[in-house]
Amino acid sequence: MLEIELANRQTRHPIDRDRLVAAARLVLEQEGISRATLSIAVVSDKAIRQLNCRYLQHDYATDVISFLLDSGTGWLDGEIIVSADTATAQAPRYGSLPQDELLLYVIHGTLHLVGFDDTTPTARKKMQARQRRYLRRLQSPR
């Protein structure tokens, strides 16, 4: 059973709660996770900067932070925090919609939880290919 909760902790930008939850669910299912407790928080740049500083010692806002709390074969407990402010600011740079940029952040964070990494060029290419696959399945029509 996949238990996914989403908390919208910001008020400046509209979000599609169902789509973000569906994205995390799709990634978990496709990556072999059959049991999970996952919380997703959509926050402001100010909030994500505080979390980034507190837990990762990076004093700046970022797009997504994920925390794997516990895991085993086919299961995990985790948290994903995404910034709606950053998604809105970055979307024009990549020619995407803010909602699609936020979707990318949820996919990226979920991939980290299931074991993908982006710290080397090879790992980054593999993760980006997986992200594109999920984005194609979930992006809104323009």
PDB file of N, CA and C in Angstrom, residues 37-132:
ATOM      1  N   THR A  37       5.253   5.047   2.878  1.00  0.00           N
ATOM      2  CA  THR A  37       4.640   6.184   3.539  1.00  0.00           C
ATOM      3  C   THR A  37       5.466   7.381   3.110  1.00  0.00           C
ATOM      4  N   LEU A  38       4.831   8.271   2.345  1.00  0.00           N
ATOM      5  CA  LEU A  38       5.538   9.396   1.762  1.00  0.00           C
ATOM      6  C   LEU A  38       4.767  10.674   2.041  1.00  0.00           C
ATOM      7  N   SER A  39       5.471  11.672   2.520  1.00  0.00           N
ATOM      8  CA  SER A  39       4.855  12.990   2.667  1.00  0.00           C
ATOM      9  C   SER A  39       5.549  13.946   1.712  1.00  0.00           C
ATOM     10  N   ILE A  40       4.729  14.760   1.058  1.00  0.00           N
ATOM     11  CA  ILE A  40       5.220  15.781   0.139  1.00  0.00           C
ATOM     12  C   ILE A  40       4.751  17.119   0.680  1.00  0.00           C
ATOM     13  N   ALA A  41       5.670  18.064   0.790  1.00  0.00           N
ATOM     14  CA  ALA A  41       5.312  19.412   1.222  1.00  0.00           C
ATOM     15  C   ALA A  41       5.686  20.394   0.122  1.00  0.00           C
ATOM     16  N   VAL A  42       4.736  21.216  -0.266  1.00  0.00           N
ATOM     17  CA  VAL A  42       4.975  22.291  -1.223  1.00  0.00           C
ATOM     18  C   VAL A  42       5.127  23.559  -0.395  1.00  0.00           C
ATOM     19  N   VAL A  43       6.289  24.193  -0.516  1.00  0.00           N
ATOM     20  CA  VAL A  43       6.617  25.315   0.358  1.00  0.00           C
ATOM     21  C   VAL A  43       7.125  26.503  -0.454  1.00  0.00           C
ATOM     22  N   SER A  44       7.425  27.574   0.241  1.00  0.00           N
ATOM     23  CA  SER A  44       8.014  28.779  -0.354  1.00  0.00           C
ATOM     24  C   SER A  44       9.540  28.657  -0.373  1.00  0.00           C
ATOM     25  N   ASP A  45      10.181  29.575  -1.090  1.00  0.00           N
ATOM     26  CA  ASP A  45      11.649  29.623  -1.081  1.00  0.00           C
ATOM     27  C   ASP A  45      12.184  29.872   0.325  1.00  0.00           C
ATOM     28  N   LYS A  46      11.508  30.725   1.076  1.00  0.00           N
ATOM     29  CA  LYS A  46      11.956  31.024   2.440  1.00  0.00           C
ATOM     30  C   LYS A  46      11.976  29.746   3.287  1.00  0.00           C
ATOM     31  N   ALA A  47      10.920  28.963   3.194  1.00  0.00           N
ATOM     32  CA  ALA A  47      10.837  27.733   3.994  1.00  0.00           C
ATOM     33  C   ALA A  47      11.864  26.701   3.558  1.00  0.00           C
ATOM     34  N   ILE A  48      12.024  26.514   2.242  1.00  0.00           N
ATOM     35  CA  ILE A  48      12.976  25.490   1.792  1.00  0.00           C
ATOM     36  C   ILE A  48      14.410  25.927   2.082  1.00  0.00           C
ATOM     37  N   ARG A  49      14.662  27.227   2.054  1.00  0.00           N
ATOM     38  CA  ARG A  49      16.002  27.719   2.409  1.00  0.00           C
ATOM     39  C   ARG A  49      16.321  27.384   3.866  1.00  0.00           C
ATOM     40  N   GLN A  50      15.353  27.583   4.753  1.00  0.00           N
ATOM     41  CA  GLN A  50      15.561  27.261   6.170  1.00  0.00           C
ATOM     42  C   GLN A  50      15.849  25.771   6.353  1.00  0.00           C
ATOM     43  N   LEU A  51      15.110  24.921   5.652  1.00  0.00           N
ATOM     44  CA  LEU A  51      15.329  23.474   5.756  1.00  0.00           C
ATOM     45  C   LEU A  51      16.678  23.082   5.161  1.00  0.00           C
ATOM     46  N   ASN A  52      17.020  23.676   4.035  1.00  0.00           N
ATOM     47  CA  ASN A  52      18.289  23.383   3.378  1.00  0.00           C
ATOM     48  C   ASN A  52      19.463  23.772   4.279  1.00  0.00           C
ATOM     49  N   CYS A  53      19.331  24.890   4.941  1.00  0.00           N
ATOM     50  CA  CYS A  53      20.376  25.356   5.856  1.00  0.00           C
ATOM     51  C   CYS A  53      20.460  24.441   7.083  1.00  0.00           C
ATOM     52  N   ARG A  54      19.313  24.140   7.649  1.00  0.00           N
ATOM     53  CA  ARG A  54      19.271  23.344   8.878  1.00  0.00           C
ATOM     54  C   ARG A  54      19.766  21.912   8.688  1.00  0.00           C
ATOM     55  N   TYR A  55      19.314  21.261   7.628  1.00  0.00           N
ATOM     56  CA  TYR A  55      19.619  19.838   7.468  1.00  0.00           C
ATOM     57  C   TYR A  55      20.787  19.536   6.537  1.00  0.00           C
ATOM     58  N   LEU A  56      21.069  20.435   5.589  1.00  0.00           N
ATOM     59  CA  LEU A  56      22.139  20.160   4.626  1.00  0.00           C
ATOM     60  C   LEU A  56      23.261  21.188   4.668  1.00  0.00           C
ATOM     61  N   GLN A  57      23.142  22.178   5.564  1.00  0.00           N
ATOM     62  CA  GLN A  57      24.138  23.234   5.731  1.00  0.00           C
ATOM     63  C   GLN A  57      24.391  24.011   4.443  1.00  0.00           C
ATOM     64  N   HIS A  58      23.327  24.214   3.637  1.00  0.00           N
ATOM     65  CA  HIS A  58      23.391  25.030   2.425  1.00  0.00           C
ATOM     66  C   HIS A  58      22.482  26.234   2.638  1.00  0.00           C
ATOM     67  N   ASP A  59      23.047  27.404   2.707  1.00  0.00           N
ATOM     68  CA  ASP A  59      22.267  28.604   3.021  1.00  0.00           C
ATOM     69  C   ASP A  59      21.714  29.259   1.759  1.00  0.00           C
ATOM     70  N   TYR A  60      20.834  28.545   1.064  1.00  0.00           N
ATOM     71  CA  TYR A  60      20.167  29.079  -0.121  1.00  0.00           C
ATOM     72  C   TYR A  60      18.903  28.267  -0.379  1.00  0.00           C
ATOM     73  N   ALA A  61      17.988  28.890  -1.113  1.00  0.00           N
ATOM     74  CA  ALA A  61      16.779  28.178  -1.530  1.00  0.00           C
ATOM     75  C   ALA A  61      17.166  27.167  -2.602  1.00  0.00           C
ATOM     76  N   THR A  62      16.410  26.106  -2.701  1.00  0.00           N
ATOM     77  CA  THR A  62      16.645  25.081  -3.706  1.00  0.00           C
ATOM     78  C   THR A  62      15.312  24.605  -4.242  1.00  0.00           C
ATOM     79  N   ASP A  63      15.338  23.734  -5.228  1.00  0.00           N
ATOM     80  CA  ASP A  63      14.097  23.273  -5.836  1.00  0.00           C
ATOM     81  C   ASP A  63      13.437  22.139  -5.059  1.00  0.00           C
ATOM     82  N   VAL A  64      14.239  21.171  -4.644  1.00  0.00           N
ATOM     83  CA  VAL A  64      13.686  19.991  -3.976  1.00  0.00           C
ATOM     84  C   VAL A  64      14.687  19.425  -2.982  1.00  0.00           C
ATOM     85  N   ILE A  65      14.158  18.950  -1.878  1.00  0.00           N
ATOM     86  CA  ILE A  65      14.949  18.230  -0.881  1.00  0.00           C
ATOM     87  C   ILE A  65      14.178  16.955  -0.566  1.00  0.00           C
ATOM     88  N   SER A  66      14.882  15.842  -0.510  1.00  0.00           N
ATOM     89  CA  SER A  66      14.212  14.596  -0.133  1.00  0.00           C
ATOM     90  C   SER A  66      14.962  13.946   1.023  1.00  0.00           C
ATOM     91  N   PHE A  67      14.188  13.325   1.892  1.00  0.00           N
ATOM     92  CA  PHE A  67      14.743  12.633   3.044  1.00  0.00           C
ATOM     93  C   PHE A  67      14.219  11.205   3.053  1.00  0.00           C
ATOM     94  N   LEU A  68      15.121  10.244   2.948  1.00  0.00           N
ATOM     95  CA  LEU A  68      14.755   8.844   3.098  1.00  0.00           C
ATOM     96  C   LEU A  68      14.867   8.522   4.576  1.00  0.00           C
ATOM     97  N   LEU A  69      13.736   8.255   5.194  1.00  0.00           N
ATOM     98  CA  LEU A  69      13.717   8.017   6.633  1.00  0.00           C
ATOM     99  C   LEU A  69      14.020   6.574   6.981  1.00  0.00           C
ATOM    100  N   ASP A  70      13.540   5.649   6.145  1.00  0.00           N
ATOM    101  CA  ASP A  70      13.769   4.218   6.359  1.00  0.00           C
ATOM    102  C   ASP A  70      13.402   3.499   5.074  1.00  0.00           C
ATOM    103  N   SER A  71      14.014   2.356   4.830  1.00  0.00           N
ATOM    104  CA  SER A  71      13.684   1.613   3.614  1.00  0.00           C
ATOM    105  C   SER A  71      14.143   0.168   3.732  1.00  0.00           C
ATOM    106  N   GLY A  72      13.618  -0.620   2.836  1.00  0.00           N
ATOM    107  CA  GLY A  72      13.994  -2.019   2.723  1.00  0.00           C
ATOM    108  C   GLY A  72      13.560  -2.489   1.351  1.00  0.00           C
ATOM    109  N   THR A  73      13.644  -3.768   1.099  1.00  0.00           N
ATOM    110  CA  THR A  73      13.274  -4.304  -0.202  1.00  0.00           C
ATOM    111  C   THR A  73      11.782  -4.067  -0.461  1.00  0.00           C
ATOM    112  N   GLY A  74      11.486  -3.233  -1.440  1.00  0.00           N
ATOM    113  CA  GLY A  74      10.116  -2.976  -1.848  1.00  0.00           C
ATOM    114  C   GLY A  74       9.332  -2.006  -0.989  1.00  0.00           C
ATOM    115  N   TRP A  75       9.997  -1.342  -0.051  1.00  0.00           N
ATOM    116  CA  TRP A  75       9.274  -0.389   0.797  1.00  0.00           C
ATOM    117  C   TRP A  75      10.165   0.776   1.197  1.00  0.00           C
ATOM    118  N   LEU A  76       9.514   1.878   1.551  1.00  0.00           N
ATOM    119  CA  LEU A  76      10.264   3.026   2.063  1.00  0.00           C
ATOM    120  C   LEU A  76       9.336   3.977   2.814  1.00  0.00           C
ATOM    121  N   ASP A  77       9.964   4.769   3.668  1.00  0.00           N
ATOM    122  CA  ASP A  77       9.330   5.890   4.341  1.00  0.00           C
ATOM    123  C   ASP A  77      10.180   7.107   3.998  1.00  0.00           C
ATOM    124  N   GLY A  78       9.535   8.171   3.502  1.00  0.00           N
ATOM    125  CA  GLY A  78      10.309   9.330   3.119  1.00  0.00           C
ATOM    126  C   GLY A  78       9.515  10.609   3.074  1.00  0.00           C
ATOM    127  N   GLU A  79      10.252  11.689   2.862  1.00  0.00           N
ATOM    128  CA  GLU A  79       9.677  13.022   2.766  1.00  0.00           C
ATOM    129  C   GLU A  79      10.297  13.741   1.573  1.00  0.00           C
ATOM    130  N   ILE A  80       9.462  14.521   0.901  1.00  0.00           N
ATOM    131  CA  ILE A  80       9.927  15.361  -0.205  1.00  0.00           C
ATOM    132  C   ILE A  80       9.408  16.766   0.050  1.00  0.00           C
ATOM    133  N   ILE A  81      10.284  17.740  -0.071  1.00  0.00           N
ATOM    134  CA  ILE A  81       9.904  19.143   0.062  1.00  0.00           C
ATOM    135  C   ILE A  81      10.256  19.822  -1.253  1.00  0.00           C
ATOM    136  N   VAL A  82       9.285  20.519  -1.853  1.00  0.00           N
ATOM    137  CA  VAL A  82       9.506  21.211  -3.122  1.00  0.00           C
ATOM    138  C   VAL A  82       9.112  22.676  -2.979  1.00  0.00           C
ATOM    139  N   SER A  83       9.802  23.535  -3.710  1.00  0.00           N
ATOM    140  CA  SER A  83       9.527  24.964  -3.654  1.00  0.00           C
ATOM    141  C   SER A  83       8.688  25.410  -4.846  1.00  0.00           C
ATOM    142  N   ALA A  84       7.486  25.896  -4.571  1.00  0.00           N
ATOM    143  CA  ALA A  84       6.628  26.442  -5.625  1.00  0.00           C
ATOM    144  C   ALA A  84       7.202  27.750  -6.162  1.00  0.00           C
ATOM    145  N   ASP A  85       7.868  28.533  -5.309  1.00  0.00           N
ATOM    146  CA  ASP A  85       8.499  29.775  -5.762  1.00  0.00           C
ATOM    147  C   ASP A  85       9.584  29.484  -6.797  1.00  0.00           C
ATOM    148  N   THR A  86      10.432  28.509  -6.504  1.00  0.00           N
ATOM    149  CA  THR A  86      11.506  28.163  -7.436  1.00  0.00           C
ATOM    150  C   THR A  86      10.932  27.614  -8.732  1.00  0.00           C
ATOM    151  N   ALA A  87       9.915  26.774  -8.650  1.00  0.00           N
ATOM    152  CA  ALA A  87       9.286  26.226  -9.858  1.00  0.00           C
ATOM    153  C   ALA A  87       8.753  27.337 -10.746  1.00  0.00           C
ATOM    154  N   THR A  88       8.108  28.318 -10.149  1.00  0.00           N
ATOM    155  CA  THR A  88       7.540  29.430 -10.908  1.00  0.00           C
ATOM    156  C   THR A  88       8.645  30.287 -11.526  1.00  0.00           C
ATOM    157  N   ALA A  89       9.722  30.495 -10.797  1.00  0.00           N
ATOM    158  CA  ALA A  89      10.835  31.304 -11.304  1.00  0.00           C
ATOM    159  C   ALA A  89      11.615  30.580 -12.401  1.00  0.00           C
ATOM    160  N   GLN A  90      11.781  29.264 -12.273  1.00  0.00           N
ATOM    161  CA  GLN A  90      12.607  28.506 -13.213  1.00  0.00           C
ATOM    162  C   GLN A  90      11.867  28.066 -14.478  1.00  0.00           C
ATOM    163  N   ALA A  91      10.566  27.926 -14.418  1.00  0.00           N
ATOM    164  CA  ALA A  91       9.796  27.411 -15.556  1.00  0.00           C
ATOM    165  C   ALA A  91      10.071  28.168 -16.862  1.00  0.00           C
ATOM    166  N   PRO A  92      10.050  29.503 -16.877  1.00  0.00           N
ATOM    167  CA  PRO A  92      10.315  30.210 -18.143  1.00  0.00           C
ATOM    168  C   PRO A  92      11.705  29.922 -18.705  1.00  0.00           C
ATOM    169  N   ARG A  93      12.659  29.732 -17.830  1.00  0.00           N
ATOM    170  CA  ARG A  93      14.037  29.446 -18.258  1.00  0.00           C
ATOM    171  C   ARG A  93      14.114  28.157 -19.084  1.00  0.00           C
ATOM    172  N   TYR A  94      13.254  27.190 -18.746  1.00  0.00           N
ATOM    173  CA  TYR A  94      13.264  25.898 -19.430  1.00  0.00           C
ATOM    174  C   TYR A  94      12.109  25.744 -20.407  1.00  0.00           C
ATOM    175  N   GLY A  95      11.350  26.822 -20.594  1.00  0.00           N
ATOM    176  CA  GLY A  95      10.235  26.765 -21.526  1.00  0.00           C
ATOM    177  C   GLY A  95       9.121  25.848 -21.057  1.00  0.00           C
ATOM    178  N   SER A  96       8.962  25.732 -19.757  1.00  0.00           N
ATOM    179  CA  SER A  96       7.919  24.862 -19.224  1.00  0.00           C
ATOM    180  C   SER A  96       6.918  25.675 -18.406  1.00  0.00           C
ATOM    181  N   LEU A  97       5.869  25.024 -18.025  1.00  0.00           N
ATOM    182  CA  LEU A  97       4.864  25.632 -17.160  1.00  0.00           C
ATOM    183  C   LEU A  97       5.278  25.437 -15.707  1.00  0.00           C
ATOM    184  N   PRO A  98       4.943  26.369 -14.819  1.00  0.00           N
ATOM    185  CA  PRO A  98       5.286  26.189 -13.401  1.00  0.00           C
ATOM    186  C   PRO A  98       4.782  24.858 -12.833  1.00  0.00           C
ATOM    187  N   GLN A  99       3.592  24.438 -13.239  1.00  0.00           N
ATOM    188  CA  GLN A  99       3.051  23.163 -12.751  1.00  0.00           C
ATOM    189  C   GLN A  99       3.913  21.985 -13.211  1.00  0.00           C
ATOM    190  N   ASP A 100       4.441  22.059 -14.438  1.00  0.00           N
ATOM    191  CA  ASP A 100       5.300  20.983 -14.943  1.00  0.00           C
ATOM    192  C   ASP A 100       6.661  20.992 -14.254  1.00  0.00           C
ATOM    193  N   GLU A 101       7.151  22.180 -13.946  1.00  0.00           N
ATOM    194  CA  GLU A 101       8.425  22.292 -13.225  1.00  0.00           C
ATOM    195  C   GLU A 101       8.280  21.695 -11.828  1.00  0.00           C
ATOM    196  N   LEU A 102       7.182  21.988 -11.158  1.00  0.00           N
ATOM    197  CA  LEU A 102       6.917  21.422  -9.835  1.00  0.00           C
ATOM    198  C   LEU A 102       6.776  19.906  -9.923  1.00  0.00           C
ATOM    199  N   LEU A 103       6.142  19.443 -10.977  1.00  0.00           N
ATOM    200  CA  LEU A 103       6.010  18.006 -11.220  1.00  0.00           C
ATOM    201  C   LEU A 103       7.396  17.366 -11.341  1.00  0.00           C
ATOM    202  N   LEU A 104       8.285  18.010 -12.074  1.00  0.00           N
ATOM    203  CA  LEU A 104       9.657  17.522 -12.210  1.00  0.00           C
ATOM    204  C   LEU A 104      10.324  17.401 -10.846  1.00  0.00           C
ATOM    205  N   TYR A 105      10.119  18.372  -9.977  1.00  0.00           N
ATOM    206  CA  TYR A 105      10.742  18.338  -8.652  1.00  0.00           C
ATOM    207  C   TYR A 105      10.245  17.148  -7.839  1.00  0.00           C
ATOM    208  N   VAL A 106       8.950  16.855  -7.921  1.00  0.00           N
ATOM    209  CA  VAL A 106       8.404  15.706  -7.195  1.00  0.00           C
ATOM    210  C   VAL A 106       8.967  14.411  -7.762  1.00  0.00           C
ATOM    211  N   ILE A 107       9.051  14.310  -9.078  1.00  0.00           N
ATOM    212  CA  ILE A 107       9.635  13.120  -9.707  1.00  0.00           C
ATOM    213  C   ILE A 107      11.089  12.969  -9.284  1.00  0.00           C
ATOM    214  N   HIS A 108      11.840  14.052  -9.351  1.00  0.00           N
ATOM    215  CA  HIS A 108      13.260  14.033  -8.983  1.00  0.00           C
ATOM    216  C   HIS A 108      13.439  13.583  -7.528  1.00  0.00           C
ATOM    217  N   GLY A 109      12.676  14.177  -6.631  1.00  0.00           N
ATOM    218  CA  GLY A 109      12.773  13.802  -5.222  1.00  0.00           C
ATOM    219  C   GLY A 109      12.400  12.348  -4.978  1.00  0.00           C
ATOM    220  N   THR A 110      11.381  11.868  -5.675  1.00  0.00           N
ATOM    221  CA  THR A 110      10.970  10.470  -5.515  1.00  0.00           C
ATOM    222  C   THR A 110      12.039   9.533  -6.054  1.00  0.00           C
ATOM    223  N   LEU A 111      12.650   9.884  -7.168  1.00  0.00           N
ATOM    224  CA  LEU A 111      13.743   9.061  -7.703  1.00  0.00           C
ATOM    225  C   LEU A 111      14.904   8.982  -6.719  1.00  0.00           C
ATOM    226  N   HIS A 112      15.210  10.074  -6.048  1.00  0.00           N
ATOM    227  CA  HIS A 112      16.248  10.021  -5.015  1.00  0.00           C
ATOM    228  C   HIS A 112      15.864   9.018  -3.927  1.00  0.00           C
ATOM    229  N   LEU A 113      14.614   9.031  -3.521  1.00  0.00           N
ATOM    230  CA  LEU A 113      14.178   8.127  -2.453  1.00  0.00           C
ATOM    231  C   LEU A 113      14.295   6.659  -2.845  1.00  0.00           C
ATOM    232  N   VAL A 114      14.102   6.357  -4.130  1.00  0.00           N
ATOM    233  CA  VAL A 114      14.176   4.953  -4.560  1.00  0.00           C
ATOM    234  C   VAL A 114      15.587   4.540  -4.959  1.00  0.00           C
ATOM    235  N   GLY A 115      16.556   5.467  -4.789  1.00  0.00           N
ATOM    236  CA  GLY A 115      17.948   5.068  -4.968  1.00  0.00           C
ATOM    237  C   GLY A 115      18.713   5.715  -6.100  1.00  0.00           C
ATOM    238  N   PHE A 116      18.080   6.582  -6.875  1.00  0.00           N
ATOM    239  CA  PHE A 116      18.803   7.258  -7.945  1.00  0.00           C
ATOM    240  C   PHE A 116      19.622   8.394  -7.363  1.00  0.00           C
ATOM    241  N   ASP A 117      20.736   8.681  -8.036  1.00  0.00           N
ATOM    242  CA  ASP A 117      21.651   9.711  -7.575  1.00  0.00           C
ATOM    243  C   ASP A 117      22.038  10.570  -8.771  1.00  0.00           C
ATOM    244  N   ASP A 118      22.495  11.765  -8.528  1.00  0.00           N
ATOM    245  CA  ASP A 118      22.927  12.634  -9.615  1.00  0.00           C
ATOM    246  C   ASP A 118      24.256  13.311  -9.296  1.00  0.00           C
ATOM    247  N   THR A 119      25.104  12.605  -8.575  1.00  0.00           N
ATOM    248  CA  THR A 119      26.373  13.184  -8.158  1.00  0.00           C
ATOM    249  C   THR A 119      27.524  12.939  -9.138  1.00  0.00           C
ATOM    250  N   THR A 120      27.330  12.025 -10.088  1.00  0.00           N
ATOM    251  CA  THR A 120      28.339  11.803 -11.130  1.00  0.00           C
ATOM    252  C   THR A 120      27.667  12.001 -12.485  1.00  0.00           C
ATOM    253  N   PRO A 121      28.450  12.291 -13.513  1.00  0.00           N
ATOM    254  CA  PRO A 121      27.844  12.481 -14.842  1.00  0.00           C
ATOM    255  C   PRO A 121      27.042  11.257 -15.324  1.00  0.00           C
ATOM    256  N   THR A 122      27.546  10.073 -15.091  1.00  0.00           N
ATOM    257  CA  THR A 122      26.849   8.861 -15.528  1.00  0.00           C
ATOM    258  C   THR A 122      25.536   8.674 -14.769  1.00  0.00           C
ATOM    259  N   ALA A 123      25.593   8.842 -13.467  1.00  0.00           N
ATOM    260  CA  ALA A 123      24.385   8.698 -12.652  1.00  0.00           C
ATOM    261  C   ALA A 123      23.370   9.787 -13.002  1.00  0.00           C
ATOM    262  N   ARG A 124      23.851  10.995 -13.252  1.00  0.00           N
ATOM    263  CA  ARG A 124      22.975  12.107 -13.607  1.00  0.00           C
ATOM    264  C   ARG A 124      22.246  11.817 -14.913  1.00  0.00           C
ATOM    265  N   LYS A 125      22.959  11.298 -15.917  1.00  0.00           N
ATOM    266  CA  LYS A 125      22.326  10.966 -17.203  1.00  0.00           C
ATOM    267  C   LYS A 125      21.246   9.912 -17.021  1.00  0.00           C
ATOM    268  N   LYS A 126      21.521   8.924 -16.208  1.00  0.00           N
ATOM    269  CA  LYS A 126      20.545   7.861 -15.964  1.00  0.00           C
ATOM    270  C   LYS A 126      19.304   8.421 -15.262  1.00  0.00           C
ATOM    271  N   MET A 127      19.536   9.277 -14.282  1.00  0.00           N
ATOM    272  CA  MET A 127      18.419   9.871 -13.544  1.00  0.00           C
ATOM    273  C   MET A 127      17.607  10.800 -14.447  1.00  0.00           C
ATOM    274  N   GLN A 128      18.283  11.594 -15.257  1.00  0.00           N
ATOM    275  CA  GLN A 128      17.578  12.508 -16.154  1.00  0.00           C
ATOM    276  C   GLN A 128      16.751  11.751 -17.192  1.00  0.00           C
ATOM    277  N   ALA A 129      17.263  10.642 -17.678  1.00  0.00           N
ATOM    278  CA  ALA A 129      16.494   9.820 -18.625  1.00  0.00           C
ATOM    279  C   ALA A 129      15.223   9.289 -17.961  1.00  0.00           C
ATOM    280  N   ARG A 130      15.344   8.862 -16.738  1.00  0.00           N
ATOM    281  CA  ARG A 130      14.184   8.362 -15.992  1.00  0.00           C
ATOM    282  C   ARG A 130      13.185   9.496 -15.756  1.00  0.00           C
ATOM    283  N   GLN A 131      13.686  10.684 -15.405  1.00  0.00           N
ATOM    284  CA  GLN A 131      12.812  11.840 -15.202  1.00  0.00           C
ATOM    285  C   GLN A 131      12.026  12.151 -16.463  1.00  0.00           C
ATOM    286  N   ARG A 132      12.706  12.162 -17.606  1.00  0.00           N
ATOM    287  CA  ARG A 132      12.037  12.455 -18.878  1.00  0.00           C
ATOM    288  C   ARG A 132      10.945  11.430 -19.166  1.00  0.00           C
TER     289      ARG A 132
END
